Each structure stands twice: as C-alpha cells, then as structure tokens.
Amino acid sequence: MATEGSTSATRSRYPLAARSAKPDGSRIQVGAVTLGGPEFVLIAGPCAVESEAQLAAAARMAAQAGARLLRGGAYKPRTSPYAFQGLGEPGLALLAAQGQALGMPVVTEVMSAEELPLVVRYADLLQVGARNMQNYPLLRALGKIGKPVLLKRGLSATVEEWLLAAEYILSEGNPDVVLCERGIRTFETATRNTLDLNALALVKRLTHLPVLVDPSHGTGRRELVVPLSAAALAAGADGIMVEVHPEPHKALSDGEQSLDEPALQGLTKTLAALAPAVGRHLGDAPPRLDTRGHLSVYRQRIDHLDAGLVRLLAERARIGLLLGQRKAAAGLPLRDPQREQEVLERIGSHEGGALDSGALRRIFQQIMQETLRAEEGGRP
Ligand code: PEP
Ligand code: MN
C-alpha cells in the first residue's frame, strides 16, 4: 500500500486517484478559489449554522481573517440523537446568502443521497463527513454532480479505504474531489481525535488530489488548533478548515474547539509568517469591488453572482408553483393583480444601487410574468 506511488497506474487499486494519473497534481476550482495550487487556502466558519446573527458574525470574522471559503453545517451528524441536529434547509439558505454577500463560496455537509438534490442547490463545495466516508450510494451520487466534493477521512478509515472512497466519486465522472484529514480514533483520549499528519504527508504522495486538514475536529481543543494548523502547512497541506464562533461558550455544537476572534487572528498571523518558508502564500481577502483589480477577478465574481441569481430564481419559481397549487386547491384565481402591484411597488422602493427603481420594476415584472407562466403550466 505505502508503495502506491511507485507502482504504475494500471496496477493501482485506485487508478483515477493515484498520483501517477496526474503527476503534477490537480487544481480544483471552487468559485474563484483554487485548491491544490500555491495558495494555502483557509476555510473558516461555524460548526453549525445556528441563526442569522450567529452566522453573520462568524462569517465576518472568517472574511476578515482572510478565509476564502465559508463553512457551516445545516445538516449535522451528531453522535447523540438528542443533540442539535442543524437548521436544515433554512440553514442552507442562510449560509448561501451570507457567502454571496461576502463573495465567499460555501462548503456544507450532505449526509445522504436523498438530501443531495437539495444541498447541491446551495453549496459550492459538498462535504462528506467522516461518518459517511463509506456511504457508497452517497459517494456514487456525488460522482454524478457538477460540483466539487470535500471528502473527509472516516474516523477509523485506513488511507487506502479513504482513497478508494475518493475513487467511487471519480469513477462516476466527477473529477473534482478534495480530501480532508480530520483526525482518527486511537487509544489516546486526551484529545478528541489524533490528527494524522503521517496520512497527510503520505496521501500527498499517493494521490494528485488536493488535501486539506481540519485541526478543529482533529484535536477537539481550541488551544491546539494554531499549532496543528502550522504543522499541517509545514507538512504539505493545501489548506485548512477551522471552526469559528463569535461566542464559543454559547455554541450549540463544538464550542470547545471553535476559535474566537482573537484566536482566529492569531492563526492567520502564524500561517502568514510560516507560508513563505514552505513556498506557499495565503489568499487575498475576497475581491472588493471598489479596489482596482485584474479583470478576471470581476468576471469571476459576476459569474458567481449570476449562478446565485439563477439559483434564487429557480427557488422563487418552485415556491410560486407550490403557491399556485394551493390556490388551485382552494379554487382561487392564479393571478392577483393587486398583489402583483404591491410587490412591484415594494421592489421599486428598494435601493438598487446603479439600477434605478424603474429598472428594478421592469426586471421584476419580467420575473413575475415568467413565474406565472410556469405556474400556469404546472396547474393540474
Ligand atoms: C464537520 O466538519 O462539520 C464535521 C461534522 O466533521 P467530521 O465529519 O470530520 O466529524
Ligand atoms: Mn464540528
């Protein structure tokens, strides 16, 4: 097994994941962020999305610390069925909205193949949690989507099992798999898990896929997150994912391993000092539209926003369809001109920036017409 790197791709048990398939390593794009390149990518956010205010505060902390992706769980795999299980779809909507507001792609966990169609609408990077690393129907379903996947290592998974799990996704046609070492279960109980940096250094050699490290779950202790992040950077990780919370003592999950604002700032300072020594650099803050930048930065941002708009429009049409079905069941007419007028007036009173109120109204008139057309089509 440990000699994988020296065997030929044809003899490998995971020919698509093996380093020999792409000796220079894969670069995987999540929105405007590249994983597996020279940038050491910081992913930060709360363990779980708890409320709009908590998420907004955590996301602001993350963005200010230079995090490039925002994390947050809406579906939480909790050891106890009585523990907070996450907000579900409303949590996903909050996360996506916050990510868009800050120009940060979002990563969130999907726990089953059944939930995938929903989660994929909101996530830019789909996380498979440690407990689901060998959920083969889920892995196969993720192999058929057009978005990147973050595959965490199982609590007791060997390196080979982990790479074979990645192979499941790759073999279904999705080439965008990122690995994440998050600590394994050992005899040691002084820390929540044992962060296996052996595996990090080994897997970087065995596979071309980018490899991240999660020192929050890897240690379970806030005070160990900075030293283990530094170790991960030095040992060749392509980035880290850390949990942050504006008030860790009030967190509904994993408060003891979540960084508060000063600790997060300390983390960035340490990583920024260390990165050049190992030939890496930390990412820039998310592009600010009022600063001069390269054209592609603006284009990527616009592409990201367009994708978000399409997602929102699809969601609006879906809700409209449900509303139309309710109206039909109640024998009510589909169209309500007075309500349409009210909606347009409200839209026109919003601050549209470069778009004046007339432009906003025209855009929304069109959206409403198209939604009604869809509703009429969907009428039984
Ligand atoms: C998480 O990152 O939210 C998480 C639950 O981690 P893991 O699956 O590694 O326990
Ligand atoms: Mn957690």
mmCIF file of C-alpha atoms and ligand atoms in Angstrom:
data_model
loop_
_atom_site.group_PDB
_atom_site.id
_atom_site.type_symbol
_atom_site.label_atom_id
_atom_site.label_comp_id
_atom_site.label_asym_id
_atom_site.label_seq_id
_atom_site.Cartn_x
_atom_site.Cartn_y
_atom_site.Cartn_z
ATOM 1 C CA MET A 1 0.000 0.000 0.000
ATOM 2 C CA ALA A 2 2.653 2.513 1.020
ATOM 3 C CA THR A 3 4.432 1.819 -2.252
ATOM 4 C CA GLU A 4 1.470 3.000 -4.344
ATOM 5 C CA GLY A 5 3.380 5.994 -5.624
ATOM 6 C CA SER A 6 5.966 3.748 -7.208
ATOM 7 C CA THR A 7 3.530 1.306 -8.813
ATOM 8 C CA SER A 8 2.071 2.000 -12.222
ATOM 9 C CA ALA A 9 -1.417 3.494 -12.554
ATOM 10 C CA THR A 10 -2.639 0.337 -14.265
ATOM 11 C CA ARG A 11 -1.900 -1.800 -11.198
ATOM 12 C CA SER A 12 -3.302 0.674 -8.707
ATOM 13 C CA ARG A 13 -6.486 -0.143 -6.822
ATOM 14 C CA TYR A 14 -7.444 3.493 -7.327
ATOM 15 C CA PRO A 15 -6.198 4.343 -10.810
ATOM 16 C CA LEU A 16 -8.075 7.642 -11.057
ATOM 17 C CA ALA A 17 -6.974 8.942 -7.657
ATOM 18 C CA ALA A 18 -3.370 7.743 -7.916
ATOM 19 C CA ARG A 19 -0.690 10.406 -8.228
ATOM 20 C CA SER A 20 0.570 8.662 -11.360
ATOM 21 C CA ALA A 21 -2.690 9.647 -13.129
ATOM 22 C CA LYS A 22 -1.704 13.324 -12.786
ATOM 23 C CA PRO A 23 1.857 13.611 -11.555
ATOM 24 C CA ASP A 24 1.703 17.415 -11.320
ATOM 25 C CA GLY A 25 -1.291 17.363 -9.003
ATOM 26 C CA SER A 26 -4.880 18.503 -9.527
ATOM 27 C CA ARG A 27 -6.072 22.032 -9.092
ATOM 28 C CA ILE A 28 -9.697 22.202 -8.173
ATOM 29 C CA GLN A 29 -11.769 25.299 -8.599
ATOM 30 C CA VAL A 30 -14.418 26.302 -6.080
ATOM 31 C CA GLY A 31 -15.831 29.540 -7.429
ATOM 32 C CA ALA A 32 -12.854 31.844 -7.737
ATOM 33 C CA VAL A 33 -10.760 29.840 -5.261
ATOM 34 C CA THR A 34 -8.205 27.257 -6.396
ATOM 35 C CA LEU A 35 -7.426 24.285 -4.170
ATOM 36 C CA GLY A 36 -4.179 22.454 -4.849
ATOM 37 C CA GLY A 37 -2.270 25.471 -6.178
ATOM 38 C CA PRO A 38 0.392 27.576 -4.457
ATOM 39 C CA GLU A 39 -2.180 29.285 -2.276
ATOM 40 C CA PHE A 40 -2.699 27.804 1.181
ATOM 41 C CA VAL A 41 -6.462 28.090 1.492
ATOM 42 C CA LEU A 42 -8.145 28.968 4.752
ATOM 43 C CA ILE A 43 -11.710 27.750 5.181
ATOM 44 C CA ALA A 44 -13.490 29.011 8.277
ATOM 45 C CA GLY A 45 -16.972 29.236 9.702
ATOM 46 C CA PRO A 46 -19.117 27.850 12.453
ATOM 47 C CA CYS A 47 -19.551 24.146 13.115
ATOM 48 C CA ALA A 48 -23.283 24.635 12.643
ATOM 49 C CA VAL A 49 -25.419 27.440 11.295
ATOM 50 C CA GLU A 50 -27.395 28.393 14.405
ATOM 51 C CA SER A 51 -29.065 31.674 13.485
ATOM 52 C CA GLU A 52 -28.721 34.525 11.044
ATOM 53 C CA ALA A 53 -26.936 36.689 13.629
ATOM 54 C CA GLN A 54 -24.501 33.958 14.716
ATOM 55 C CA LEU A 55 -23.673 33.085 11.121
ATOM 56 C CA ALA A 56 -23.231 36.713 10.088
ATOM 57 C CA ALA A 57 -20.827 37.337 12.987
ATOM 58 C CA ALA A 58 -18.848 34.153 12.311
ATOM 59 C CA ALA A 59 -18.714 34.866 8.570
ATOM 60 C CA ARG A 60 -17.473 38.402 9.153
ATOM 61 C CA MET A 61 -14.736 37.038 11.432
ATOM 62 C CA ALA A 62 -13.798 34.491 8.785
ATOM 63 C CA ALA A 63 -13.705 37.023 5.942
ATOM 64 C CA GLN A 64 -11.639 39.487 7.954
ATOM 65 C CA ALA A 65 -9.149 36.767 8.808
ATOM 66 C CA GLY A 66 -8.685 36.092 5.080
ATOM 67 C CA ALA A 67 -10.727 32.898 4.860
ATOM 68 C CA ARG A 68 -11.567 32.192 1.230
ATOM 69 C CA LEU A 69 -14.426 29.752 1.782
ATOM 70 C CA LEU A 70 -17.167 29.871 4.375
ATOM 71 C CA ARG A 71 -18.101 26.649 6.143
ATOM 72 C CA GLY A 72 -21.225 25.881 8.153
ATOM 73 C CA GLY A 73 -23.316 22.791 8.788
ATOM 74 C CA ALA A 74 -27.072 22.797 8.242
ATOM 75 C CA TYR A 75 -27.409 19.014 8.497
ATOM 76 C CA LYS A 76 -25.300 17.868 11.444
ATOM 77 C CA PRO A 77 -24.232 14.263 12.003
ATOM 78 C CA ARG A 78 -24.404 14.279 15.802
ATOM 79 C CA THR A 79 -23.324 11.359 17.931
ATOM 80 C CA SER A 80 -26.441 11.752 20.063
ATOM 81 C CA PRO A 81 -29.917 11.919 18.515
ATOM 82 C CA TYR A 82 -30.837 14.429 21.249
ATOM 83 C CA ALA A 83 -28.119 16.942 20.289
ATOM 84 C CA PHE A 84 -28.797 19.912 17.966
ATOM 85 C CA GLN A 85 -29.242 18.445 14.500
ATOM 86 C CA GLY A 86 -28.873 21.650 12.462
ATOM 87 C CA LEU A 87 -31.390 24.036 10.916
ATOM 88 C CA GLY A 88 -31.849 22.080 7.695
ATOM 89 C CA GLU A 89 -32.833 23.969 4.554
ATOM 90 C CA PRO A 90 -33.238 27.370 6.251
ATOM 91 C CA GLY A 91 -29.636 26.954 7.444
ATOM 92 C CA LEU A 92 -28.509 26.249 3.893
ATOM 93 C CA ALA A 93 -30.296 29.369 2.662
ATOM 94 C CA LEU A 94 -28.644 31.498 5.359
ATOM 95 C CA LEU A 95 -25.234 30.085 4.516
ATOM 96 C CA ALA A 96 -25.619 30.636 0.761
ATOM 97 C CA ALA A 97 -26.870 34.187 1.290
ATOM 98 C CA GLN A 98 -24.005 35.020 3.638
ATOM 99 C CA GLY A 99 -21.459 33.539 1.255
ATOM 100 C CA GLN A 100 -22.847 35.586 -1.593
ATOM 101 C CA ALA A 101 -22.860 38.760 0.441
ATOM 102 C CA LEU A 102 -19.173 38.297 1.267
ATOM 103 C CA GLY A 103 -18.095 36.856 -2.078
ATOM 104 C CA MET A 104 -17.097 33.567 -0.427
ATOM 105 C CA PRO A 105 -18.053 30.173 -1.847
ATOM 106 C CA VAL A 106 -19.640 27.956 0.794
ATOM 107 C CA VAL A 107 -18.952 24.415 1.965
ATOM 108 C CA THR A 108 -21.555 22.394 3.808
ATOM 109 C CA GLU A 109 -22.206 18.765 4.620
ATOM 110 C CA VAL A 110 -24.577 16.457 2.802
ATOM 111 C CA MET A 111 -25.462 13.339 4.786
ATOM 112 C CA SER A 112 -27.381 11.215 2.320
ATOM 113 C CA ALA A 113 -28.004 10.661 -1.368
ATOM 114 C CA GLU A 114 -31.651 11.610 -0.756
ATOM 115 C CA GLU A 115 -30.686 15.046 0.567
ATOM 116 C CA LEU A 116 -28.192 15.723 -2.211
ATOM 117 C CA PRO A 117 -30.593 17.372 -4.716
ATOM 118 C CA LEU A 118 -31.484 19.929 -2.044
ATOM 119 C CA VAL A 119 -27.999 20.597 -0.662
ATOM 120 C CA VAL A 120 -26.444 20.863 -4.123
ATOM 121 C CA ARG A 121 -28.626 23.897 -4.818
ATOM 122 C CA TYR A 122 -26.950 25.869 -2.040
ATOM 123 C CA ALA A 123 -23.410 24.506 -1.681
ATOM 124 C CA ASP A 124 -20.382 25.397 -3.783
ATOM 125 C CA LEU A 125 -18.365 22.559 -2.239
ATOM 126 C CA LEU A 126 -20.188 19.494 -0.910
ATOM 127 C CA GLN A 127 -18.754 17.969 2.223
ATOM 128 C CA VAL A 128 -18.897 14.266 3.003
ATOM 129 C CA GLY A 129 -18.436 13.937 6.746
ATOM 130 C CA ALA A 130 -16.205 11.391 8.458
ATOM 131 C CA ARG A 131 -19.192 9.254 9.414
ATOM 132 C CA ASN A 132 -20.261 8.996 5.782
ATOM 133 C CA MET A 133 -16.933 8.311 4.118
ATOM 134 C CA GLN A 134 -18.115 4.831 3.218
ATOM 135 C CA ASN A 135 -21.702 5.738 2.342
ATOM 136 C CA TYR A 136 -21.330 4.334 -1.147
ATOM 137 C CA PRO A 137 -24.725 5.383 -2.551
ATOM 138 C CA LEU A 138 -23.883 8.954 -1.462
ATOM 139 C CA LEU A 139 -20.396 8.777 -2.998
ATOM 140 C CA ARG A 140 -21.828 7.476 -6.270
ATOM 141 C CA ALA A 141 -24.467 10.212 -6.330
ATOM 142 C CA LEU A 142 -21.746 12.836 -5.736
ATOM 143 C CA GLY A 143 -19.890 11.390 -8.690
ATOM 144 C CA LYS A 144 -22.717 12.476 -10.948
ATOM 145 C CA ILE A 145 -22.940 16.140 -9.963
ATOM 146 C CA GLY A 146 -21.100 19.065 -11.483
ATOM 147 C CA LYS A 147 -19.751 20.492 -8.240
ATOM 148 C CA PRO A 148 -16.605 19.714 -6.240
ATOM 149 C CA VAL A 149 -16.673 17.400 -3.240
ATOM 150 C CA LEU A 150 -14.748 17.576 0.041
ATOM 151 C CA LEU A 151 -14.239 14.015 1.263
ATOM 152 C CA LYS A 152 -13.319 13.759 4.935
ATOM 153 C CA ARG A 153 -11.475 10.737 6.196
ATOM 154 C CA GLY A 154 -13.520 8.300 8.251
ATOM 155 C CA LEU A 155 -12.883 8.041 11.981
ATOM 156 C CA SER A 156 -11.252 4.638 11.611
ATOM 157 C CA ALA A 157 -10.558 4.535 7.893
ATOM 158 C CA THR A 158 -7.230 3.441 6.539
ATOM 159 C CA VAL A 159 -5.544 5.578 3.914
ATOM 160 C CA GLU A 160 -6.396 3.005 1.283
ATOM 161 C CA GLU A 161 -10.085 2.946 2.236
ATOM 162 C CA TRP A 162 -10.095 6.744 2.059
ATOM 163 C CA LEU A 163 -8.574 6.788 -1.416
ATOM 164 C CA LEU A 164 -10.958 4.068 -2.578
ATOM 165 C CA ALA A 165 -13.844 6.208 -1.322
ATOM 166 C CA ALA A 166 -12.477 9.072 -3.481
ATOM 167 C CA GLU A 167 -12.250 6.613 -6.366
ATOM 168 C CA TYR A 168 -16.000 5.963 -6.071
ATOM 169 C CA ILE A 169 -16.698 9.643 -6.803
ATOM 170 C CA LEU A 170 -14.065 9.923 -9.525
ATOM 171 C CA SER A 171 -15.190 6.728 -11.266
ATOM 172 C CA GLU A 172 -18.726 8.099 -11.619
ATOM 173 C CA GLY A 173 -17.368 11.022 -13.607
ATOM 174 C CA ASN A 174 -16.750 13.831 -11.120
ATOM 175 C CA PRO A 175 -13.034 14.720 -11.219
ATOM 176 C CA ASP A 176 -13.261 17.395 -8.518
ATOM 177 C CA VAL A 177 -12.531 15.658 -5.240
ATOM 178 C CA VAL A 178 -10.660 17.292 -2.361
ATOM 179 C CA LEU A 179 -9.554 15.195 0.619
ATOM 180 C CA CYS A 180 -9.615 16.314 4.243
ATOM 181 C CA GLU A 181 -7.725 14.681 7.118
ATOM 182 C CA ARG A 182 -9.742 15.349 10.286
ATOM 183 C CA GLY A 183 -8.168 13.100 12.899
ATOM 184 C CA ILE A 184 -8.634 9.422 13.593
ATOM 185 C CA ARG A 185 -9.666 7.405 16.600
ATOM 186 C CA THR A 186 -6.741 5.932 18.525
ATOM 187 C CA PHE A 187 -6.114 4.682 22.091
ATOM 188 C CA GLU A 188 -5.436 8.293 23.097
ATOM 189 C CA THR A 189 -8.314 10.058 24.816
ATOM 190 C CA ALA A 190 -6.563 13.264 25.899
ATOM 191 C CA THR A 191 -7.608 14.827 22.606
ATOM 192 C CA ARG A 192 -10.905 14.251 20.772
ATOM 193 C CA ASN A 193 -9.068 12.627 17.860
ATOM 194 C CA THR A 194 -5.472 12.160 16.782
ATOM 195 C CA LEU A 195 -4.673 14.357 13.799
ATOM 196 C CA ASP A 196 -2.859 12.007 11.477
ATOM 197 C CA LEU A 197 -0.212 14.123 9.789
ATOM 198 C CA ASN A 198 1.504 10.910 8.686
ATOM 199 C CA ALA A 199 -1.510 10.329 6.482
ATOM 200 C CA LEU A 200 -1.375 13.894 5.148
ATOM 201 C CA ALA A 201 2.254 13.613 4.038
ATOM 202 C CA LEU A 202 1.657 10.113 2.661
ATOM 203 C CA VAL A 203 -1.570 10.901 0.829
ATOM 204 C CA LYS A 204 0.024 13.949 -0.810
ATOM 205 C CA ARG A 205 2.422 11.463 -2.394
ATOM 206 C CA LEU A 206 -0.139 8.763 -3.192
ATOM 207 C CA THR A 207 -2.710 10.960 -4.894
ATOM 208 C CA HIS A 208 -2.891 14.032 -7.114
ATOM 209 C CA LEU A 209 -5.990 15.292 -5.316
ATOM 210 C CA PRO A 210 -5.660 18.383 -3.071
ATOM 211 C CA VAL A 211 -5.528 17.526 0.633
ATOM 212 C CA LEU A 212 -6.851 19.742 3.422
ATOM 213 C CA VAL A 213 -6.567 19.362 7.177
ATOM 214 C CA ASP A 214 -9.249 20.001 9.796
ATOM 215 C CA PRO A 215 -7.394 20.698 13.049
ATOM 216 C CA SER A 216 -10.638 21.574 14.862
ATOM 217 C CA HIS A 217 -12.111 18.072 14.751
ATOM 218 C CA GLY A 218 -8.584 16.667 14.628
ATOM 219 C CA THR A 219 -7.831 17.872 18.141
ATOM 220 C CA GLY A 220 -11.146 18.948 19.662
ATOM 221 C CA ARG A 221 -9.307 21.670 21.598
ATOM 222 C CA ARG A 222 -9.164 25.337 20.666
ATOM 223 C CA GLU A 223 -5.658 25.854 22.029
ATOM 224 C CA LEU A 224 -4.285 23.116 19.766
ATOM 225 C CA VAL A 225 -5.752 24.465 16.545
ATOM 226 C CA VAL A 226 -2.998 27.006 15.823
ATOM 227 C CA PRO A 227 -0.017 24.672 16.397
ATOM 228 C CA LEU A 228 -1.595 21.853 14.385
ATOM 229 C CA SER A 229 -2.545 24.244 11.581
ATOM 230 C CA ALA A 230 1.063 25.340 11.398
ATOM 231 C CA ALA A 231 2.149 21.695 11.319
ATOM 232 C CA ALA A 232 -0.328 20.938 8.529
ATOM 233 C CA LEU A 233 1.014 23.823 6.436
ATOM 234 C CA ALA A 234 4.581 22.683 7.007
ATOM 235 C CA ALA A 235 3.716 19.068 6.145
ATOM 236 C CA GLY A 236 2.237 19.971 2.756
ATOM 237 C CA ALA A 237 -1.499 20.505 3.247
ATOM 238 C CA ASP A 238 -3.224 22.592 0.587
ATOM 239 C CA GLY A 239 -5.290 24.375 3.191
ATOM 240 C CA ILE A 240 -7.136 24.000 6.457
ATOM 241 C CA MET A 241 -10.718 24.097 7.572
ATOM 242 C CA VAL A 242 -11.341 25.544 11.032
ATOM 243 C CA GLU A 243 -14.404 26.147 13.148
ATOM 244 C CA VAL A 244 -15.003 29.665 14.438
ATOM 245 C CA HIS A 245 -17.745 31.164 16.580
ATOM 246 C CA PRO A 246 -18.379 34.707 17.836
ATOM 247 C CA GLU A 247 -19.132 33.295 21.313
ATOM 248 C CA PRO A 248 -17.738 29.749 21.508
ATOM 249 C CA HIS A 249 -19.090 29.165 25.040
ATOM 250 C CA LYS A 250 -22.608 29.609 23.642
ATOM 251 C CA ALA A 251 -22.123 27.369 20.590
ATOM 252 C CA LEU A 252 -24.751 24.670 20.021
ATOM 253 C CA SER A 253 -22.040 22.312 18.823
ATOM 254 C CA ASP A 254 -18.261 22.015 19.118
ATOM 255 C CA GLY A 255 -17.730 25.231 21.101
ATOM 256 C CA GLU A 256 -14.637 23.845 22.829
ATOM 257 C CA GLN A 257 -12.808 23.528 19.527
ATOM 258 C CA SER A 258 -14.114 26.740 17.928
ATOM 259 C CA LEU A 259 -11.835 29.754 17.613
ATOM 260 C CA ASP A 260 -12.990 33.135 18.818
ATOM 261 C CA GLU A 261 -11.924 36.310 17.049
ATOM 262 C CA PRO A 262 -8.528 36.847 18.761
ATOM 263 C CA ALA A 263 -7.595 33.180 18.313
ATOM 264 C CA LEU A 264 -8.535 33.339 14.627
ATOM 265 C CA GLN A 265 -6.426 36.446 14.132
ATOM 266 C CA GLY A 266 -3.539 34.637 15.829
ATOM 267 C CA LEU A 267 -3.991 31.747 13.421
ATOM 268 C CA THR A 268 -3.773 33.964 10.344
ATOM 269 C CA LYS A 269 -0.702 35.715 11.705
ATOM 270 C CA THR A 270 1.089 32.423 12.315
ATOM 271 C CA LEU A 271 0.184 30.999 8.908
ATOM 272 C CA ALA A 272 1.138 34.179 7.048
ATOM 273 C CA ALA A 273 4.555 34.164 8.740
ATOM 274 C CA LEU A 274 5.161 30.493 8.019
ATOM 275 C CA ALA A 275 3.773 30.142 4.474
ATOM 276 C CA PRO A 276 6.679 31.699 2.530
ATOM 277 C CA ALA A 277 9.111 29.334 4.262
ATOM 278 C CA VAL A 278 7.332 26.399 2.592
ATOM 279 C CA GLY A 279 6.720 28.079 -0.751
ATOM 280 C CA ARG A 280 3.072 28.913 -0.137
ATOM 281 C CA HIS A 281 1.101 32.083 0.293
ATOM 282 C CA LEU A 282 -2.163 32.878 1.985
ATOM 283 C CA GLY A 283 -5.052 34.068 -0.138
ATOM 284 C CA ASP A 284 -6.041 37.650 -0.550
ATOM 285 C CA ALA A 285 -9.188 38.826 1.102
ATOM 286 C CA PRO A 286 -12.288 38.321 -1.072
ATOM 287 C CA PRO A 287 -12.195 40.756 -4.010
ATOM 288 C CA ARG A 288 -13.514 44.128 -3.031
ATOM 289 C CA LEU A 289 -15.296 45.737 -5.907
ATOM 290 C CA ASP A 290 -14.141 49.223 -5.052
ATOM 291 C CA THR A 291 -10.459 48.362 -5.368
ATOM 292 C CA ARG A 292 -8.532 48.062 -8.595
ATOM 293 C CA GLY A 293 -8.038 44.505 -9.646
ATOM 294 C CA HIS A 294 -7.493 42.268 -12.566
ATOM 295 C CA LEU A 295 -10.489 41.952 -14.932
ATOM 296 C CA SER A 296 -10.810 38.234 -14.286
ATOM 297 C CA VAL A 297 -11.482 38.862 -10.607
ATOM 298 C CA TYR A 298 -14.541 40.916 -11.525
ATOM 299 C CA ARG A 299 -15.655 38.372 -14.118
ATOM 300 C CA GLN A 300 -15.370 35.503 -11.665
ATOM 301 C CA ARG A 301 -17.359 37.490 -9.151
ATOM 302 C CA ILE A 302 -20.060 38.219 -11.739
ATOM 303 C CA ASP A 303 -20.181 34.534 -12.767
ATOM 304 C CA HIS A 304 -20.588 33.587 -9.126
ATOM 305 C CA LEU A 305 -23.365 36.146 -8.651
ATOM 306 C CA ASP A 306 -25.133 35.031 -11.854
ATOM 307 C CA ALA A 307 -25.097 31.433 -10.663
ATOM 308 C CA GLY A 308 -26.600 32.643 -7.378
ATOM 309 C CA LEU A 309 -29.293 34.637 -9.196
ATOM 310 C CA VAL A 310 -30.268 31.619 -11.276
ATOM 311 C CA ARG A 311 -30.486 29.540 -8.117
ATOM 312 C CA LEU A 312 -32.685 32.140 -6.434
ATOM 313 C CA LEU A 313 -34.930 32.427 -9.491
ATOM 314 C CA ALA A 314 -35.358 28.651 -9.620
ATOM 315 C CA GLU A 315 -36.258 28.656 -5.938
ATOM 316 C CA ARG A 316 -38.712 31.534 -6.461
ATOM 317 C CA ALA A 317 -40.365 29.594 -9.300
ATOM 318 C CA ARG A 318 -40.545 26.459 -7.159
ATOM 319 C CA ILE A 319 -42.298 28.327 -4.340
ATOM 320 C CA GLY A 320 -44.574 30.035 -6.896
ATOM 321 C CA LEU A 321 -45.582 26.636 -8.217
ATOM 322 C CA LEU A 322 -46.438 25.426 -4.721
ATOM 323 C CA LEU A 323 -48.453 28.604 -4.116
ATOM 324 C CA GLY A 324 -50.276 28.112 -7.425
ATOM 325 C CA GLN A 325 -51.183 24.543 -6.460
ATOM 326 C CA ARG A 326 -52.550 25.749 -3.109
ATOM 327 C CA LYS A 327 -54.600 28.412 -4.854
ATOM 328 C CA ALA A 328 -55.975 25.890 -7.338
ATOM 329 C CA ALA A 329 -56.943 23.548 -4.494
ATOM 330 C CA ALA A 330 -58.767 26.433 -2.785
ATOM 331 C CA GLY A 331 -60.491 27.427 -6.036
ATOM 332 C CA LEU A 332 -58.746 30.819 -6.065
ATOM 333 C CA PRO A 333 -57.638 32.556 -9.271
ATOM 334 C CA LEU A 334 -53.942 32.259 -10.095
ATOM 335 C CA ARG A 335 -53.428 35.947 -10.761
ATOM 336 C CA ASP A 336 -53.954 38.643 -8.186
ATOM 337 C CA PRO A 337 -53.273 42.000 -9.912
ATOM 338 C CA GLN A 338 -53.447 43.957 -6.658
ATOM 339 C CA ARG A 339 -50.834 41.762 -5.005
ATOM 340 C CA GLU A 340 -48.635 41.984 -8.130
ATOM 341 C CA GLN A 341 -48.853 45.760 -7.971
ATOM 342 C CA GLU A 342 -47.882 45.740 -4.294
ATOM 343 C CA VAL A 343 -44.896 43.513 -4.975
ATOM 344 C CA LEU A 344 -43.699 45.821 -7.758
ATOM 345 C CA GLU A 345 -44.110 48.890 -5.587
ATOM 346 C CA ARG A 346 -42.139 47.310 -2.792
ATOM 347 C CA ILE A 347 -39.386 46.284 -5.211
ATOM 348 C CA GLY A 348 -39.273 49.808 -6.644
ATOM 349 C CA SER A 349 -38.721 51.225 -3.173
ATOM 350 C CA HIS A 350 -35.583 49.112 -2.610
ATOM 351 C CA GLU A 351 -32.155 50.595 -3.012
ATOM 352 C CA GLY A 352 -30.977 49.195 -6.327
ATOM 353 C CA GLY A 353 -27.553 50.834 -6.447
ATOM 354 C CA ALA A 354 -26.758 51.515 -10.085
ATOM 355 C CA LEU A 355 -30.230 50.215 -11.023
ATOM 356 C CA ASP A 356 -32.932 52.864 -10.622
ATOM 357 C CA SER A 357 -36.427 51.991 -9.413
ATOM 358 C CA GLY A 358 -37.787 51.817 -12.977
ATOM 359 C CA ALA A 359 -35.145 49.258 -13.925
ATOM 360 C CA LEU A 360 -35.876 47.167 -10.834
ATOM 361 C CA ARG A 361 -39.594 47.197 -11.631
ATOM 362 C CA ARG A 362 -39.020 46.163 -15.236
ATOM 363 C CA ILE A 363 -36.787 43.266 -14.195
ATOM 364 C CA PHE A 364 -39.285 42.068 -11.620
ATOM 365 C CA GLN A 365 -42.238 42.453 -13.946
ATOM 366 C CA GLN A 366 -40.477 40.041 -16.266
ATOM 367 C CA ILE A 367 -39.643 37.639 -13.421
ATOM 368 C CA MET A 368 -43.258 37.657 -12.263
ATOM 369 C CA GLN A 369 -44.580 37.048 -15.769
ATOM 370 C CA GLU A 370 -42.247 34.118 -16.305
ATOM 371 C CA THR A 371 -43.067 32.643 -12.893
ATOM 372 C CA LEU A 372 -46.795 32.918 -13.627
ATOM 373 C CA ARG A 373 -46.265 31.230 -16.967
ATOM 374 C CA ALA A 374 -44.511 28.366 -15.156
ATOM 375 C CA GLU A 375 -47.332 28.258 -12.591
ATOM 376 C CA GLU A 376 -49.945 28.072 -15.344
ATOM 377 C CA GLY A 377 -48.005 25.230 -16.951
ATOM 378 C CA GLY A 378 -47.809 23.430 -13.593
ATOM 379 C CA ARG A 379 -51.539 23.781 -12.916
ATOM 380 C CA PRO A 380 -53.319 20.475 -12.725
HETATM 381 C C1 PEP B 1 -17.865 18.957 10.264
HETATM 382 O O1 PEP B 1 -16.857 19.345 9.659
HETATM 383 O O2 PEP B 1 -18.864 19.676 10.425
HETATM 384 C C2 PEP B 1 -17.917 17.591 10.810
HETATM 385 C C3 PEP B 1 -19.034 17.093 11.329
HETATM 386 O O3 PEP B 1 -16.730 16.957 10.750
HETATM 387 P P1 PEP B 1 -16.409 15.377 10.740
HETATM 388 O O4 PEP B 1 -17.328 14.765 9.729
HETATM 389 O O5 PEP B 1 -14.985 15.357 10.365
HETATM 390 O O6 PEP B 1 -16.657 14.885 12.139
HETATM 391 MN MN MN B 2 -17.999 20.469 14.296
#
